[in-house]
Short mmCIF file of C-alpha atoms in Angstrom, two decimals:
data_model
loop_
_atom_site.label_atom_id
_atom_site.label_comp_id
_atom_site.label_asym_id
_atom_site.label_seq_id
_atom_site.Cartn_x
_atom_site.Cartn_y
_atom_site.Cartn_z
CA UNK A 1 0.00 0.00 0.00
CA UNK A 2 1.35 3.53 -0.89
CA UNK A 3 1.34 6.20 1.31
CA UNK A 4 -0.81 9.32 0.43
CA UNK A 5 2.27 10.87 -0.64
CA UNK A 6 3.60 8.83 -3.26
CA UNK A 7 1.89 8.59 -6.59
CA UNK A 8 0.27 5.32 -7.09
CA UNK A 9 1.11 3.75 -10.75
CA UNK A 10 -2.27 3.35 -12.31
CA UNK A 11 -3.33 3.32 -16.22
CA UNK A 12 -6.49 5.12 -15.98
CA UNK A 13 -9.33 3.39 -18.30
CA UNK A 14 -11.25 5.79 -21.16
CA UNK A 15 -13.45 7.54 -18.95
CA UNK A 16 -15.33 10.54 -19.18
CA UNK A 17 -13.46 14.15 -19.85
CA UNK A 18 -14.28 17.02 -17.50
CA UNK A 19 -16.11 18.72 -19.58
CA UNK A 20 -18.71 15.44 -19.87
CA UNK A 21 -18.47 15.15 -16.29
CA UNK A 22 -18.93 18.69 -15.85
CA UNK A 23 -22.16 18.68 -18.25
CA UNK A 24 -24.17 15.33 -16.81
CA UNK A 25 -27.17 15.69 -17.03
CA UNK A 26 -29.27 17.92 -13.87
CA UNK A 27 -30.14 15.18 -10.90
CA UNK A 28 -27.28 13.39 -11.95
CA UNK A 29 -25.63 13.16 -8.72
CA UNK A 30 -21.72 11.60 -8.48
CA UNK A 31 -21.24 10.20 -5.30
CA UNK A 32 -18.39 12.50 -3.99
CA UNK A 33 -18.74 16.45 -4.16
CA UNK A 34 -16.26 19.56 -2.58
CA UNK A 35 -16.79 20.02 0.93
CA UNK A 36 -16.55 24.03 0.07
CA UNK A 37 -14.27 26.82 -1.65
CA UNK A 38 -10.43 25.89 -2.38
CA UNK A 39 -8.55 27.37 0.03
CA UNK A 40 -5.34 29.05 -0.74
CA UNK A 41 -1.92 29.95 1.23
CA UNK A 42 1.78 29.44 2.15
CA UNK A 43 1.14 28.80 5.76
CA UNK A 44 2.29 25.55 6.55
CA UNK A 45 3.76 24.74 3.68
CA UNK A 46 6.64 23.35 2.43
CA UNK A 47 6.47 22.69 -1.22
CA UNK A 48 4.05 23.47 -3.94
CA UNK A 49 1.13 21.07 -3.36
CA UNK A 50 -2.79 20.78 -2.94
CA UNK A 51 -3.64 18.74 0.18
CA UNK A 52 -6.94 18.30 1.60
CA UNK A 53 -9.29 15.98 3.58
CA UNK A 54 -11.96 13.09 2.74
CA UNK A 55 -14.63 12.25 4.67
CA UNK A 56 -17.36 10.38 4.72
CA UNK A 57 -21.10 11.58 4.23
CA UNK A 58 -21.53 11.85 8.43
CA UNK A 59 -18.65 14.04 8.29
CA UNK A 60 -15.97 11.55 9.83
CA UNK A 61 -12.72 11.55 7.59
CA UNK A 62 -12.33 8.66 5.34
CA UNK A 63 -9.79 6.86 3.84
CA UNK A 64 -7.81 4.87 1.56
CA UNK A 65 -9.98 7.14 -1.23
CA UNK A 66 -8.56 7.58 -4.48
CA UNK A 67 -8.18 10.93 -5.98
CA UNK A 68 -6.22 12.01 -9.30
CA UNK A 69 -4.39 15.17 -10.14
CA UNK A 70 -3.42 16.11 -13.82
CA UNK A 71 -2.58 19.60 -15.60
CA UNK A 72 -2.37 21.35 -18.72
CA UNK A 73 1.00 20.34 -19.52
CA UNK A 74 0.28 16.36 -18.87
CA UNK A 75 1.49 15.58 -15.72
CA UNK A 76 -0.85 13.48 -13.44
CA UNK A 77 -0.76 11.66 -10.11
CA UNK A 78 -3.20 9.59 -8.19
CA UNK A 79 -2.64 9.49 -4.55
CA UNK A 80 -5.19 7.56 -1.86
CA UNK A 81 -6.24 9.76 1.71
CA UNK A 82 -4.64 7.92 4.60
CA UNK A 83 -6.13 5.25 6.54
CA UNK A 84 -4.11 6.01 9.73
CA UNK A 85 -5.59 7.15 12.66
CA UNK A 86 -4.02 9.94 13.44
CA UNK A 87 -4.29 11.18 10.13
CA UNK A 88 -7.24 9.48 8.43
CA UNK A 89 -8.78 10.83 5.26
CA UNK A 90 -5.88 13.17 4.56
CA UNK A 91 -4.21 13.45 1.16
CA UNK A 92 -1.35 15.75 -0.31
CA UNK A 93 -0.09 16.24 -4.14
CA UNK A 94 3.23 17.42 -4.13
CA UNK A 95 4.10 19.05 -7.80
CA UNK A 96 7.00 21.52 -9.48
CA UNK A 97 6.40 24.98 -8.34
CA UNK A 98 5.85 26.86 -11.97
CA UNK A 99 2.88 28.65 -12.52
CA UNK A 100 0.31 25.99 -14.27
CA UNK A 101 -4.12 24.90 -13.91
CA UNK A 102 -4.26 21.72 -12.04
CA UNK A 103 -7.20 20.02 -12.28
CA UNK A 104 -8.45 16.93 -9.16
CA UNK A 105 -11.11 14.62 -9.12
CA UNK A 106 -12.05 11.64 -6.69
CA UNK A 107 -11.66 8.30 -8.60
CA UNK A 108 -12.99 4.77 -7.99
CA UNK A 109 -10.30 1.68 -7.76
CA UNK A 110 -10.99 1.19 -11.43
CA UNK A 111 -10.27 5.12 -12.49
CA UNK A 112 -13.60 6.10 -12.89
CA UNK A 113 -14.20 9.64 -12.07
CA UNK A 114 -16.78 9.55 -9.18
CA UNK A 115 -16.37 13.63 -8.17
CA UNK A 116 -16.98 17.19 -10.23
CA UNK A 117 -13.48 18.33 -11.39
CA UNK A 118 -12.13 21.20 -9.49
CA UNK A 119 -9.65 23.61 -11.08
CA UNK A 120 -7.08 25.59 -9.51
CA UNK A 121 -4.68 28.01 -10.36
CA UNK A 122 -1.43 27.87 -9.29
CA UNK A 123 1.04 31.34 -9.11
CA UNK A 124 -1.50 33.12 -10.70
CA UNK A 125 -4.69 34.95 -10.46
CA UNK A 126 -5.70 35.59 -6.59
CA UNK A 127 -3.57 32.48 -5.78
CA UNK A 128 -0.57 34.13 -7.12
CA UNK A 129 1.09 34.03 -4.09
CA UNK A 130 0.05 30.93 -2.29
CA UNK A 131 2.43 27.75 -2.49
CA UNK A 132 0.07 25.59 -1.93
CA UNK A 133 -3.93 24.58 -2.38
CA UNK A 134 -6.87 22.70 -0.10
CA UNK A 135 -9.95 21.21 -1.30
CA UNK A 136 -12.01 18.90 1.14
CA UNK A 137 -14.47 16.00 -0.25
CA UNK A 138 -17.50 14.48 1.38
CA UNK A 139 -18.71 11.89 0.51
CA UNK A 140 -22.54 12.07 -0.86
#
C-alpha cells in the first residue's frame, strides 16, 4: 500500500473528460462532491502542493480514497487519503512549483471519475502568491 504521498502507478481506463463530467445531465448526482471553496496559502507549507481531507457523508474523515491530479501540460498523479488514525482521510499532491491549472477529481479503484473536477490556479490569479492549495471531499 502507498502512502498518500507517493503517486500510485495506475493506467487510468477511457473515462469521461471534465467537460462530460462537468455537463451530466441535472439530478445526476456523483457520489463525492467539494466540501466548500479551495482554500489558498503558504502557511504551513513546504512545497508546492494541494492537500486536503476526505470524509465520509456523516462528516468523519475517510480513507484509503482515491483521488487524481493532472494539468495542462500532462502531468498526473493519483494518490489515496490515509487510513491512519491519526491522520485518516488526509491526502497531499506534491508538484513543481511553476505557474500551471491543475485540475483533481475523486476516482474509484478502477479510475472512474466519481467527483466534479475542481480547477485551480497555481502562481497566478488571486492564488498568485500561495504555495500551496486545499480542497475537502465528502462523501454524498
Amino acid at each position: 500500500t502507498a502512502t498518500p504521498t507517493e503517486a500510485i502507478t495506475a493506467t487510468l481506463p477511457d473515462g469521461p473528460t471534465p467537460e462530460q463530467v462537468a455537463a451530466s445531465p441535472a439530478g445526476h448526482e456523483l457520489p463525492f462532491a467539494p466540501a466548500g471553496a479551495v482554500r489558498n496559502s503558504s502557511d504551513d507549507c513546504t512545497a508546492a502542493s494541494i492537500r486536503g481531507v476526505v470524509r465520509d457523508a456523516a462528516g468523519s474523515p475517510l480513507g484509503g480514497v482515491r483521488l487524481w491530479r493532472y494539468d495542462q501540460l500532462g502531468n498526473e498523479a493519483v494518490v489515496e487519503s490515509q487510513s491512519g488514525d491519526a491522520e485518516r482521510g488526509q491526502y497531499d499532491f506534491t508538484f513543481d512549483d511553476t505557474v500551471n491549472v491543475h485540475y483533481v477529481q475523486v476516482i474509484d479503484a478502477g479510475g472512474v471519475i466519481i467527483s466534479p473536477v475542481i480547477e485551480i490556479q497555481h502562481r497566478q490569479g488571486e492564488a498568485a502568491d500561495a504555495l500551496c492549495h486545499q480542497i475537502d471531499w465528502q462523501q454524498r
